[in-house]
Amino acid sequence: MALNINEQNKNTSIKLIYEVCSISKSTYYYQPKLSDDNALIADCLLRLTATHKRWGFKLCYLYLRNVKDYKFNHYRTLSKSHGRE
């Protein structure tokens, strides 16, 4: 919404826009981080579960974190392993 207002009227100050829209300055400038790591995580999880059928989520996560040295948190792994993201 705030970006639409700014696109329509280039003379409007950014401060006025996020005050009128009741959003923070950081929210206005937020850009989501998109990376190729998502596909890598999904591929690793699929290969792990195919190879080690008896491993649960926690063991797969710990293996990727500690052995393969991937630096992402368990929420990201959980959302990718359950198809939510």
Short mmCIF file of N, CA, C and O in Angstrom, two decimals:
data_model
loop_
_atom_site.label_atom_id
_atom_site.label_comp_id
_atom_site.label_asym_id
_atom_site.label_seq_id
_atom_site.Cartn_x
_atom_site.Cartn_y
_atom_site.Cartn_z
N MET A 1 0.83 -1.19 0.00
CA MET A 1 0.00 0.00 0.00
C MET A 1 0.88 1.25 0.00
O MET A 1 0.64 2.17 -0.77
N ALA A 2 1.89 1.27 0.89
CA ALA A 2 2.75 2.45 0.97
C ALA A 2 3.54 2.64 -0.31
O ALA A 2 3.73 3.77 -0.75
N LEU A 3 3.97 1.56 -0.91
CA LEU A 3 4.71 1.68 -2.16
C LEU A 3 3.82 2.20 -3.28
O LEU A 3 4.27 2.96 -4.13
N ASN A 4 2.54 1.81 -3.28
CA ASN A 4 1.61 2.31 -4.28
C ASN A 4 1.41 3.82 -4.15
O ASN A 4 1.33 4.53 -5.14
N ILE A 5 1.34 4.29 -2.91
CA ILE A 5 1.19 5.73 -2.69
C ILE A 5 2.41 6.47 -3.21
O ILE A 5 2.30 7.49 -3.88
N ASN A 6 3.58 5.94 -2.94
CA ASN A 6 4.82 6.59 -3.37
C ASN A 6 4.96 6.54 -4.89
O ASN A 6 5.47 7.48 -5.49
N GLU A 7 4.52 5.48 -5.53
CA GLU A 7 4.59 5.40 -6.99
C GLU A 7 3.64 6.38 -7.65
O GLU A 7 3.94 6.93 -8.71
N GLN A 8 2.49 6.62 -7.04
CA GLN A 8 1.51 7.52 -7.62
C GLN A 8 1.96 8.98 -7.52
O GLN A 8 1.72 9.77 -8.42
N ASN A 9 2.59 9.33 -6.42
CA ASN A 9 2.99 10.71 -6.20
C ASN A 9 4.45 10.73 -5.73
O ASN A 9 4.73 10.53 -4.57
N LYS A 10 5.36 11.00 -6.63
CA LYS A 10 6.79 10.97 -6.33
C LYS A 10 7.22 12.10 -5.38
O LYS A 10 8.28 12.05 -4.80
N ASN A 11 6.39 13.12 -5.22
CA ASN A 11 6.75 14.26 -4.37
C ASN A 11 6.43 14.02 -2.90
O ASN A 11 6.82 14.81 -2.05
N THR A 12 5.74 12.95 -2.58
CA THR A 12 5.37 12.65 -1.20
C THR A 12 6.60 12.16 -0.44
O THR A 12 7.34 11.31 -0.93
N SER A 13 6.81 12.67 0.76
CA SER A 13 7.97 12.25 1.54
C SER A 13 7.74 10.84 2.10
O SER A 13 6.61 10.45 2.40
N ILE A 14 8.82 10.11 2.24
CA ILE A 14 8.75 8.74 2.76
C ILE A 14 8.24 8.76 4.20
O ILE A 14 7.42 7.93 4.59
N LYS A 15 8.69 9.71 4.99
CA LYS A 15 8.27 9.81 6.38
C LYS A 15 6.75 9.99 6.49
O LYS A 15 6.10 9.34 7.30
N LEU A 16 6.20 10.84 5.66
CA LEU A 16 4.76 11.06 5.66
C LEU A 16 4.01 9.78 5.28
O LEU A 16 2.99 9.44 5.88
N ILE A 17 4.54 9.05 4.33
CA ILE A 17 3.89 7.82 3.88
C ILE A 17 3.81 6.80 5.00
O ILE A 17 2.75 6.24 5.28
N TYR A 18 4.94 6.51 5.69
CA TYR A 18 4.83 5.50 6.73
C TYR A 18 4.15 5.98 7.99
O TYR A 18 3.67 5.19 8.78
N GLU A 19 4.03 7.29 8.18
CA GLU A 19 3.22 7.78 9.29
C GLU A 19 1.73 7.67 8.97
O GLU A 19 0.94 7.27 9.81
N VAL A 20 1.33 8.00 7.74
CA VAL A 20 -0.07 7.91 7.33
C VAL A 20 -0.53 6.45 7.30
O VAL A 20 -1.63 6.12 7.72
N CYS A 21 0.33 5.57 6.83
CA CYS A 21 -0.01 4.15 6.72
C CYS A 21 0.16 3.39 8.03
O CYS A 21 -0.14 2.21 8.10
N SER A 22 0.69 4.05 9.06
CA SER A 22 0.93 3.44 10.37
C SER A 22 1.84 2.22 10.28
O SER A 22 1.55 1.17 10.84
N ILE A 23 2.93 2.36 9.54
CA ILE A 23 3.92 1.30 9.48
C ILE A 23 5.27 1.88 9.90
O ILE A 23 5.48 3.09 9.86
N SER A 24 6.16 1.00 10.32
CA SER A 24 7.48 1.47 10.72
C SER A 24 8.35 1.72 9.50
O SER A 24 8.07 1.23 8.40
N LYS A 25 9.42 2.45 9.73
CA LYS A 25 10.35 2.74 8.64
C LYS A 25 10.99 1.46 8.12
O LYS A 25 11.15 1.28 6.92
N SER A 26 11.33 0.55 9.02
CA SER A 26 11.95 -0.71 8.60
C SER A 26 10.99 -1.58 7.79
O SER A 26 11.40 -2.27 6.86
N THR A 27 9.70 -1.51 8.12
CA THR A 27 8.70 -2.26 7.34
C THR A 27 8.59 -1.71 5.93
O THR A 27 8.46 -2.46 4.96
N TYR A 28 8.68 -0.41 5.79
CA TYR A 28 8.60 0.21 4.47
C TYR A 28 9.75 -0.24 3.57
O TYR A 28 9.58 -0.52 2.39
N TYR A 29 10.94 -0.34 4.15
CA TYR A 29 12.12 -0.67 3.36
C TYR A 29 12.43 -2.18 3.32
O TYR A 29 13.39 -2.59 2.70
N TYR A 30 11.62 -3.00 3.97
CA TYR A 30 11.91 -4.43 4.05
C TYR A 30 11.91 -5.10 2.68
O TYR A 30 11.02 -4.89 1.87
N GLN A 31 12.94 -5.88 2.43
CA GLN A 31 13.05 -6.69 1.22
C GLN A 31 13.29 -8.13 1.66
O GLN A 31 14.26 -8.40 2.35
N PRO A 32 12.41 -9.07 1.31
CA PRO A 32 12.63 -10.45 1.74
C PRO A 32 13.90 -11.03 1.13
O PRO A 32 14.28 -10.69 0.01
N LYS A 33 14.55 -11.89 1.89
CA LYS A 33 15.78 -12.52 1.43
C LYS A 33 15.42 -13.80 0.67
O LYS A 33 14.97 -14.77 1.26
N LEU A 34 15.59 -13.76 -0.61
CA LEU A 34 15.34 -14.94 -1.44
C LEU A 34 16.68 -15.55 -1.79
O LEU A 34 17.60 -14.86 -2.20
N SER A 35 16.78 -16.84 -1.63
CA SER A 35 18.06 -17.47 -1.91
C SER A 35 17.85 -18.85 -2.53
O SER A 35 16.77 -19.42 -2.50
N ASP A 36 18.91 -19.37 -3.07
CA ASP A 36 18.89 -20.72 -3.64
C ASP A 36 19.04 -21.78 -2.56
O ASP A 36 18.97 -22.98 -2.86
N ASP A 37 19.23 -21.35 -1.31
CA ASP A 37 19.38 -22.31 -0.22
C ASP A 37 18.12 -23.13 0.01
O ASP A 37 18.19 -24.27 0.47
N ASN A 38 16.96 -22.56 -0.31
CA ASN A 38 15.70 -23.28 -0.09
C ASN A 38 15.67 -24.59 -0.88
O ASN A 38 15.28 -25.64 -0.36
N ALA A 39 16.06 -24.53 -2.12
CA ALA A 39 16.08 -25.74 -2.95
C ALA A 39 17.14 -26.71 -2.44
O ALA A 39 16.92 -27.94 -2.43
N LEU A 40 18.27 -26.20 -1.98
CA LEU A 40 19.33 -27.04 -1.45
C LEU A 40 18.88 -27.76 -0.19
O LEU A 40 19.11 -28.97 -0.03
N ILE A 41 18.20 -27.05 0.71
CA ILE A 41 17.69 -27.65 1.95
C ILE A 41 16.68 -28.74 1.63
O ILE A 41 16.74 -29.85 2.18
N ALA A 42 15.76 -28.46 0.73
CA ALA A 42 14.74 -29.45 0.37
C ALA A 42 15.39 -30.69 -0.25
O ALA A 42 15.02 -31.83 0.08
N ASP A 43 16.37 -30.49 -1.11
CA ASP A 43 17.06 -31.62 -1.74
C ASP A 43 17.80 -32.45 -0.71
O ASP A 43 17.74 -33.68 -0.73
N CYS A 44 18.50 -31.79 0.21
CA CYS A 44 19.23 -32.51 1.26
C CYS A 44 18.28 -33.32 2.14
O CYS A 44 18.57 -34.47 2.48
N LEU A 45 17.15 -32.73 2.50
CA LEU A 45 16.18 -33.44 3.34
C LEU A 45 15.59 -34.65 2.61
O LEU A 45 15.42 -35.71 3.21
N LEU A 46 15.31 -34.49 1.34
CA LEU A 46 14.77 -35.62 0.58
C LEU A 46 15.78 -36.75 0.46
O LEU A 46 15.44 -37.93 0.61
N ARG A 47 17.03 -36.40 0.21
CA ARG A 47 18.07 -37.44 0.11
C ARG A 47 18.32 -38.11 1.46
O ARG A 47 18.48 -39.33 1.53
N LEU A 48 18.31 -37.33 2.54
CA LEU A 48 18.50 -37.91 3.87
C LEU A 48 17.38 -38.87 4.24
O LEU A 48 17.64 -39.96 4.76
N THR A 49 16.15 -38.47 3.99
CA THR A 49 15.03 -39.33 4.36
C THR A 49 14.94 -40.57 3.47
O THR A 49 14.45 -41.60 3.89
N ALA A 50 15.43 -40.48 2.24
CA ALA A 50 15.46 -41.66 1.38
C ALA A 50 16.56 -42.62 1.81
O ALA A 50 16.37 -43.84 1.79
N THR A 51 17.69 -42.08 2.25
CA THR A 51 18.82 -42.91 2.67
C THR A 51 18.63 -43.49 4.06
O THR A 51 18.92 -44.65 4.31
N HIS A 52 18.16 -42.66 4.98
CA HIS A 52 17.99 -43.06 6.38
C HIS A 52 16.52 -42.99 6.75
O HIS A 52 16.05 -42.03 7.34
N LYS A 53 15.79 -44.04 6.42
CA LYS A 53 14.34 -44.04 6.59
C LYS A 53 13.90 -43.97 8.05
O LYS A 53 12.81 -43.52 8.34
N ARG A 54 14.75 -44.37 8.97
CA ARG A 54 14.37 -44.38 10.38
C ARG A 54 14.75 -43.09 11.11
O ARG A 54 14.44 -42.93 12.28
N TRP A 55 15.39 -42.14 10.43
CA TRP A 55 15.77 -40.89 11.06
C TRP A 55 14.55 -39.98 11.17
O TRP A 55 13.80 -39.80 10.22
N GLY A 56 14.38 -39.38 12.31
CA GLY A 56 13.31 -38.40 12.50
C GLY A 56 13.78 -37.00 12.11
O GLY A 56 14.91 -36.79 11.66
N PHE A 57 12.89 -36.06 12.33
CA PHE A 57 13.20 -34.68 11.96
C PHE A 57 14.43 -34.15 12.69
O PHE A 57 15.32 -33.55 12.10
N LYS A 58 14.48 -34.38 14.00
CA LYS A 58 15.55 -33.80 14.80
C LYS A 58 16.92 -34.32 14.37
O LYS A 58 17.89 -33.56 14.29
N LEU A 59 17.02 -35.59 14.10
CA LEU A 59 18.29 -36.15 13.67
C LEU A 59 18.70 -35.61 12.30
O LEU A 59 19.87 -35.30 12.07
N CYS A 60 17.74 -35.49 11.38
CA CYS A 60 18.04 -34.89 10.07
C CYS A 60 18.53 -33.45 10.22
O CYS A 60 19.51 -33.05 9.60
N TYR A 61 17.85 -32.69 11.06
CA TYR A 61 18.23 -31.30 11.30
C TYR A 61 19.63 -31.21 11.90
O TYR A 61 20.47 -30.45 11.43
N LEU A 62 19.90 -32.02 12.92
CA LEU A 62 21.21 -31.99 13.57
C LEU A 62 22.31 -32.45 12.62
O LEU A 62 23.42 -31.91 12.65
N TYR A 63 22.02 -33.41 11.78
CA TYR A 63 23.00 -33.86 10.79
C TYR A 63 23.35 -32.72 9.83
O TYR A 63 24.52 -32.47 9.56
N LEU A 64 22.35 -32.03 9.31
CA LEU A 64 22.61 -30.93 8.39
C LEU A 64 23.35 -29.78 9.09
O LEU A 64 24.24 -29.17 8.50
N ARG A 65 22.99 -29.48 10.33
CA ARG A 65 23.64 -28.39 11.07
C ARG A 65 25.08 -28.73 11.45
O ARG A 65 25.98 -27.93 11.26
N ASN A 66 25.28 -29.92 12.01
CA ASN A 66 26.57 -30.23 12.62
C ASN A 66 27.55 -30.94 11.68
O ASN A 66 28.74 -30.65 11.71
N VAL A 67 27.07 -31.83 10.86
CA VAL A 67 27.96 -32.58 9.98
C VAL A 67 28.18 -31.84 8.66
O VAL A 67 29.30 -31.65 8.20
N LYS A 68 27.09 -31.39 8.05
CA LYS A 68 27.18 -30.69 6.76
C LYS A 68 27.44 -29.20 6.91
O LYS A 68 27.66 -28.51 5.93
N ASP A 69 27.36 -28.68 8.14
CA ASP A 69 27.68 -27.29 8.46
C ASP A 69 26.78 -26.27 7.75
O ASP A 69 27.23 -25.21 7.35
N TYR A 70 25.49 -26.60 7.61
CA TYR A 70 24.52 -25.63 7.09
C TYR A 70 24.08 -24.75 8.24
O TYR A 70 23.78 -25.24 9.32
N LYS A 71 24.02 -23.45 8.03
CA LYS A 71 23.68 -22.51 9.09
C LYS A 71 22.28 -21.94 8.90
O LYS A 71 22.09 -20.84 8.44
N PHE A 72 21.28 -22.72 9.21
CA PHE A 72 19.90 -22.23 9.21
C PHE A 72 19.22 -22.81 10.44
O PHE A 72 19.66 -23.80 11.01
N ASN A 73 18.13 -22.17 10.86
CA ASN A 73 17.48 -22.62 12.08
C ASN A 73 16.45 -23.71 11.80
O ASN A 73 16.11 -24.00 10.66
N HIS A 74 15.96 -24.32 12.86
CA HIS A 74 15.05 -25.45 12.72
C HIS A 74 13.69 -25.04 12.17
O HIS A 74 13.00 -25.85 11.57
N TYR A 75 13.28 -23.78 12.32
CA TYR A 75 12.00 -23.35 11.76
C TYR A 75 12.03 -23.42 10.23
O TYR A 75 11.08 -23.86 9.61
N ARG A 76 13.13 -22.98 9.65
CA ARG A 76 13.25 -23.03 8.20
C ARG A 76 13.28 -24.47 7.71
O ARG A 76 12.65 -24.82 6.73
N THR A 77 14.01 -25.32 8.42
CA THR A 77 14.07 -26.74 8.03
C THR A 77 12.71 -27.38 8.18
O THR A 77 12.26 -28.11 7.31
N LEU A 78 12.02 -27.09 9.27
CA LEU A 78 10.71 -27.67 9.52
C LEU A 78 9.71 -27.24 8.46
O LEU A 78 8.98 -28.06 7.92
N SER A 79 9.72 -25.97 8.10
CA SER A 79 8.77 -25.50 7.11
C SER A 79 9.06 -26.11 5.74
O SER A 79 8.16 -26.44 5.00
N LYS A 80 10.32 -26.31 5.39
CA LYS A 80 10.64 -26.91 4.11
C LYS A 80 10.32 -28.41 4.12
O LYS A 80 9.85 -28.96 3.15
N SER A 81 10.55 -29.09 5.25
CA SER A 81 10.32 -30.52 5.26
C SER A 81 8.83 -30.86 5.27
O SER A 81 8.44 -31.94 4.86
N HIS A 82 7.98 -29.94 5.68
CA HIS A 82 6.55 -30.19 5.70
C HIS A 82 5.83 -29.48 4.55
O HIS A 82 4.62 -29.43 4.51
N GLY A 83 6.58 -28.90 3.63
CA GLY A 83 5.99 -28.28 2.45
C GLY A 83 5.27 -26.98 2.70
O GLY A 83 4.40 -26.59 1.96
N ARG A 84 5.60 -26.27 3.79
CA ARG A 84 4.93 -25.01 4.11
C ARG A 84 5.76 -23.86 3.68
O ARG A 84 6.16 -23.37 3.82
N GLU A 85 6.25 -23.27 3.00
CA GLU A 85 7.03 -22.08 2.79
C GLU A 85 6.92 -21.63 1.42
O GLU A 85 6.60 -21.86 0.44
#
